[in-house]
PDB file of C-alpha atoms in Angstrom:
ATOM      1  CA  MET M   1      33.426  34.518 -34.417  1.00  0.00           C
ATOM      2  CA  ASN M   2      32.008  32.455 -30.863  1.00  0.00           C
ATOM      3  CA  ILE M   3      28.754  32.430 -30.260  1.00  0.00           C
ATOM      4  CA  SER M   4      27.271  31.187 -26.953  1.00  0.00           C
ATOM      5  CA  VAL M   5      23.409  30.997 -25.607  1.00  0.00           C
ATOM      6  CA  GLN M   6      22.731  30.122 -22.363  1.00  0.00           C
ATOM      7  CA  LYS M   7      19.922  29.867 -19.954  1.00  0.00           C
ATOM      8  CA  VAL M   8      19.616  32.698 -17.638  1.00  0.00           C
ATOM      9  CA  GLN M   9      20.474  31.977 -14.239  1.00  0.00           C
ATOM     10  CA  THR M  10      20.927  34.694 -12.227  1.00  0.00           C
ATOM     11  CA  LYS M  11      18.847  38.275 -11.805  1.00  0.00           C
ATOM     12  CA  GLU M  12      21.915  40.037 -13.242  1.00  0.00           C
ATOM     13  CA  GLU M  13      21.606  37.892 -16.433  1.00  0.00           C
ATOM     14  CA  LEU M  14      17.691  38.658 -16.189  1.00  0.00           C
ATOM     15  CA  GLU M  15      18.016  42.370 -16.259  1.00  0.00           C
ATOM     16  CA  THR M  16      20.614  41.897 -19.208  1.00  0.00           C
ATOM     17  CA  ILE M  17      18.183  40.546 -21.548  1.00  0.00           C
ATOM     18  CA  PHE M  18      15.504  43.553 -19.965  1.00  0.00           C
ATOM     19  CA  ASP M  19      18.473  46.029 -21.522  1.00  0.00           C
ATOM     20  CA  ILE M  20      18.339  44.024 -24.685  1.00  0.00           C
ATOM     21  CA  ARG M  21      14.565  43.913 -25.203  1.00  0.00           C
ATOM     22  CA  GLU M  22      14.361  47.878 -24.273  1.00  0.00           C
ATOM     23  CA  LYS M  23      17.331  48.587 -26.935  1.00  0.00           C
ATOM     24  CA  VAL M  24      15.306  46.532 -29.305  1.00  0.00           C
ATOM     25  CA  PHE M  25      11.554  46.185 -28.646  1.00  0.00           C
ATOM     26  CA  VAL M  26      11.101  49.764 -26.824  1.00  0.00           C
ATOM     27  CA  ILE M  27      13.960  52.077 -28.458  1.00  0.00           C
ATOM     28  CA  GLU M  28      14.373  50.727 -32.033  1.00  0.00           C
ATOM     29  CA  GLN M  29      11.023  49.273 -32.627  1.00  0.00           C
ATOM     30  CA  GLU M  30       8.835  52.064 -30.386  1.00  0.00           C
ATOM     31  CA  VAL M  31       7.280  49.207 -28.919  1.00  0.00           C
ATOM     32  CA  ASP M  32       5.346  50.492 -25.483  1.00  0.00           C
ATOM     33  CA  PRO M  33       7.387  49.584 -22.278  1.00  0.00           C
ATOM     34  CA  GLU M  34       3.727  48.870 -20.955  1.00  0.00           C
ATOM     35  CA  GLU M  35       3.227  45.506 -23.626  1.00  0.00           C
ATOM     36  CA  GLU M  36       6.930  44.963 -23.745  1.00  0.00           C
ATOM     37  CA  TYR M  37       6.827  43.297 -20.064  1.00  0.00           C
ATOM     38  CA  ASP M  38       4.453  41.196 -18.829  1.00  0.00           C
ATOM     39  CA  GLU M  39       3.257  38.430 -16.254  1.00  0.00           C
ATOM     40  CA  TYR M  40       5.191  35.884 -18.036  1.00  0.00           C
ATOM     41  CA  GLU M  41       8.844  36.970 -17.147  1.00  0.00           C
ATOM     42  CA  GLU M  42       8.465  34.358 -14.436  1.00  0.00           C
ATOM     43  CA  SER M  43       7.061  31.213 -15.428  1.00  0.00           C
ATOM     44  CA  SER M  44       8.923  32.278 -19.295  1.00  0.00           C
ATOM     45  CA  THR M  45      12.536  30.391 -20.007  1.00  0.00           C
ATOM     46  CA  HIS M  46      15.037  32.763 -20.632  1.00  0.00           C
ATOM     47  CA  PHE M  47      18.166  32.731 -22.766  1.00  0.00           C
ATOM     48  CA  LEU M  48      20.873  35.367 -23.118  1.00  0.00           C
ATOM     49  CA  ALA M  49      23.332  35.307 -26.348  1.00  0.00           C
ATOM     50  CA  LYS M  50      26.597  36.473 -26.626  1.00  0.00           C
ATOM     51  CA  LEU M  51      29.124  36.820 -29.250  1.00  0.00           C
ATOM     52  CA  ASP M  52      32.791  36.596 -28.969  1.00  0.00           C
ATOM     53  CA  GLY M  53      32.312  37.054 -25.048  1.00  0.00           C
ATOM     54  CA  GLN M  54      29.567  40.075 -25.917  1.00  0.00           C
ATOM     55  CA  VAL M  55      26.139  40.294 -24.631  1.00  0.00           C
ATOM     56  CA  ALA M  56      24.286  40.342 -28.193  1.00  0.00           C
ATOM     57  CA  GLY M  57      20.542  38.746 -28.005  1.00  0.00           C
ATOM     58  CA  THR M  58      18.427  37.102 -26.186  1.00  0.00           C
ATOM     59  CA  ALA M  59      14.658  35.281 -26.331  1.00  0.00           C
ATOM     60  CA  ARG M  60      11.987  32.635 -24.429  1.00  0.00           C
ATOM     61  CA  TRP M  61       9.671  30.411 -24.658  1.00  0.00           C
ATOM     62  CA  ARG M  62       6.618  29.341 -22.609  1.00  0.00           C
ATOM     63  CA  PHE M  63       4.231  26.767 -22.066  1.00  0.00           C
ATOM     64  CA  THR M  64       0.147  28.198 -23.351  1.00  0.00           C
ATOM     65  CA  ASP M  65      -2.443  26.569 -23.401  1.00  0.00           C
ATOM     66  CA  LYS M  66      -2.628  26.499 -27.127  1.00  0.00           C
ATOM     67  CA  GLY M  67       1.352  24.824 -26.945  1.00  0.00           C
ATOM     68  CA  ILE M  68       4.713  26.240 -26.415  1.00  0.00           C
ATOM     69  CA  LYS M  69       5.136  30.002 -26.883  1.00  0.00           C
ATOM     70  CA  LEU M  70       8.576  31.384 -28.518  1.00  0.00           C
ATOM     71  CA  GLU M  71       8.877  34.886 -27.764  1.00  0.00           C
ATOM     72  CA  ARG M  72      11.147  38.041 -27.659  1.00  0.00           C
ATOM     73  CA  PHE M  73      13.983  37.126 -30.532  1.00  0.00           C
ATOM     74  CA  ALA M  74      15.925  40.503 -29.957  1.00  0.00           C
ATOM     75  CA  VAL M  75      19.460  40.672 -31.374  1.00  0.00           C
ATOM     76  CA  LEU M  76      21.342  44.288 -31.214  1.00  0.00           C
ATOM     77  CA  LYS M  77      21.649  46.303 -33.675  1.00  0.00           C
ATOM     78  CA  SER M  78      25.409  46.000 -34.333  1.00  0.00           C
ATOM     79  CA  MET M  79      25.043  42.222 -33.744  1.00  0.00           C
ATOM     80  CA  ARG M  80      22.722  41.872 -36.481  1.00  0.00           C
ATOM     81  CA  GLY M  81      24.172  39.327 -39.149  1.00  0.00           C
ATOM     82  CA  LYS M  82      26.246  37.712 -37.449  1.00  0.00           C
ATOM     83  CA  GLY M  83      24.570  34.390 -37.036  1.00  0.00           C
ATOM     84  CA  VAL M  84      23.064  35.679 -33.449  1.00  0.00           C
ATOM     85  CA  GLY M  85      19.176  34.883 -34.572  1.00  0.00           C
ATOM     86  CA  GLN M  86      19.978  31.054 -35.345  1.00  0.00           C
ATOM     87  CA  ALA M  87      21.872  30.538 -32.531  1.00  0.00           C
ATOM     88  CA  LEU M  88      19.091  31.738 -30.307  1.00  0.00           C
ATOM     89  CA  VAL M  89      16.327  29.353 -32.154  1.00  0.00           C
ATOM     90  CA  ARG M  90      18.423  26.329 -32.501  1.00  0.00           C
ATOM     91  CA  ALA M  91      19.071  26.589 -28.737  1.00  0.00           C
ATOM     92  CA  VAL M  92      15.404  27.670 -28.032  1.00  0.00           C
ATOM     93  CA  VAL M  93      13.773  24.648 -29.929  1.00  0.00           C
ATOM     94  CA  ASP M  94      16.739  22.002 -28.312  1.00  0.00           C
ATOM     95  CA  ASP M  95      15.889  23.355 -25.300  1.00  0.00           C
ATOM     96  CA  ILE M  96      11.886  22.813 -25.795  1.00  0.00           C
ATOM     97  CA  SER M  97      12.673  18.970 -27.939  1.00  0.00           C
ATOM     98  CA  LYS M  98      14.501  18.091 -24.262  1.00  0.00           C
ATOM     99  CA  HIS M  99      11.176  19.215 -21.700  1.00  0.00           C
ATOM    100  CA  PRO M 100       9.818  16.390 -20.850  1.00  0.00           C
ATOM    101  CA  ASN M 101       6.312  17.870 -21.515  1.00  0.00           C
ATOM    102  CA  SER M 102       7.009  19.303 -25.093  1.00  0.00           C
ATOM    103  CA  LYS M 103       5.959  15.969 -26.602  1.00  0.00           C
ATOM    104  CA  SER M 104       3.491  16.643 -29.466  1.00  0.00           C
ATOM    105  CA  LYS M 105       3.073  19.966 -28.283  1.00  0.00           C
ATOM    106  CA  LYS M 106       2.846  22.922 -31.473  1.00  0.00           C
ATOM    107  CA  LEU M 107       5.427  25.494 -31.123  1.00  0.00           C
ATOM    108  CA  TYR M 108       4.089  28.789 -31.870  1.00  0.00           C
ATOM    109  CA  MET M 109       5.071  32.240 -32.693  1.00  0.00           C
ATOM    110  CA  HIS M 110       4.193  35.702 -33.797  1.00  0.00           C
ATOM    111  CA  ALA M 111       6.912  36.355 -36.027  1.00  0.00           C
ATOM    112  CA  GLN M 112       7.549  39.927 -37.304  1.00  0.00           C
ATOM    113  CA  LEU M 113       7.871  39.827 -41.206  1.00  0.00           C
ATOM    114  CA  ASP M 114      11.671  40.469 -41.318  1.00  0.00           C
ATOM    115  CA  ALA M 115      12.311  37.500 -39.499  1.00  0.00           C
ATOM    116  CA  MET M 116      10.544  35.030 -40.906  1.00  0.00           C
ATOM    117  CA  PRO M 117      13.367  33.783 -43.147  1.00  0.00           C
ATOM    118  CA  LEU M 118      14.764  32.923 -40.476  1.00  0.00           C
ATOM    119  CA  TYR M 119      12.419  30.978 -38.390  1.00  0.00           C
ATOM    120  CA  ALA M 120      11.516  28.894 -41.732  1.00  0.00           C
ATOM    121  CA  LYS M 121      15.047  27.702 -41.729  1.00  0.00           C
ATOM    122  CA  PHE M 122      14.099  25.661 -38.488  1.00  0.00           C
ATOM    123  CA  GLY M 123      11.357  24.593 -40.279  1.00  0.00           C
ATOM    124  CA  PHE M 124       8.518  26.849 -39.127  1.00  0.00           C
ATOM    125  CA  LYS M 125       5.392  27.266 -41.586  1.00  0.00           C
ATOM    126  CA  GLN M 126       3.432  30.778 -41.187  1.00  0.00           C
ATOM    127  CA  VAL M 127      -0.517  30.346 -40.577  1.00  0.00           C
ATOM    128  CA  GLY M 128      -3.303  32.632 -41.002  1.00  0.00           C
ATOM    129  CA  PRO M 129      -3.527  36.136 -42.147  1.00  0.00           C
ATOM    130  CA  MET M 130      -0.733  38.799 -41.173  1.00  0.00           C
ATOM    131  CA  PHE M 131      -1.852  40.987 -37.805  1.00  0.00           C
ATOM    132  CA  GLU M 132      -0.476  44.067 -36.314  1.00  0.00           C
ATOM    133  CA  GLU M 133       0.640  43.179 -32.864  1.00  0.00           C
ATOM    134  CA  CYS M 134       2.048  46.369 -30.673  1.00  0.00           C
ATOM    135  CA  ASN M 135       2.431  48.648 -34.237  1.00  0.00           C
ATOM    136  CA  ILE M 136       4.295  46.273 -36.153  1.00  0.00           C
ATOM    137  CA  LEU M 137       3.435  43.316 -38.859  1.00  0.00           C
ATOM    138  CA  HIS M 138       3.548  40.162 -37.993  1.00  0.00           C
ATOM    139  CA  TYR M 139       2.399  36.192 -38.972  1.00  0.00           C
ATOM    140  CA  LYS M 140       1.676  33.320 -36.465  1.00  0.00           C
ATOM    141  CA  MET M 141       4.499  30.460 -37.615  1.00  0.00           C
ATOM    142  CA  GLU M 142       4.106  27.160 -36.017  1.00  0.00           C
ATOM    143  CA  LEU M 143       6.172  23.920 -36.217  1.00  0.00           C
ATOM    144  CA  TYR M 144       5.650  20.445 -34.863  1.00  0.00           C
ATOM    145  CA  LEU M 145       8.360  18.847 -33.088  1.00  0.00           C
TER     146      LEU M 145
END
């Protein structure tokens, strides 16, 4: 199986990742669309993953006042368990590490419980208590590059 991950460059690709997020978060996980799409869409760096040429997943990252936040990791149900999530995390962390303004910044995310083992493989550590976001349980996870 061939997994490719690239940065979103076009409006069409952006619509594709919004479609993935719609299916995973809004439909499957019942997240309110008002909470799914935010004011950071423009300022974030988005990624699109494909498995054997088929659209499979997405993620994004952005600078915040606390460091660099990794967000919106979503893999379509039919594409799960095939390494797409790992490829996305690797691509996002690699991209951040190459950014000139990322040096000595903390990487962090709000990880859904079932995704925590994936992020832990890349060195992310659980920080603080469990909390609820969009009616889904999360932990904050952090990594220092």
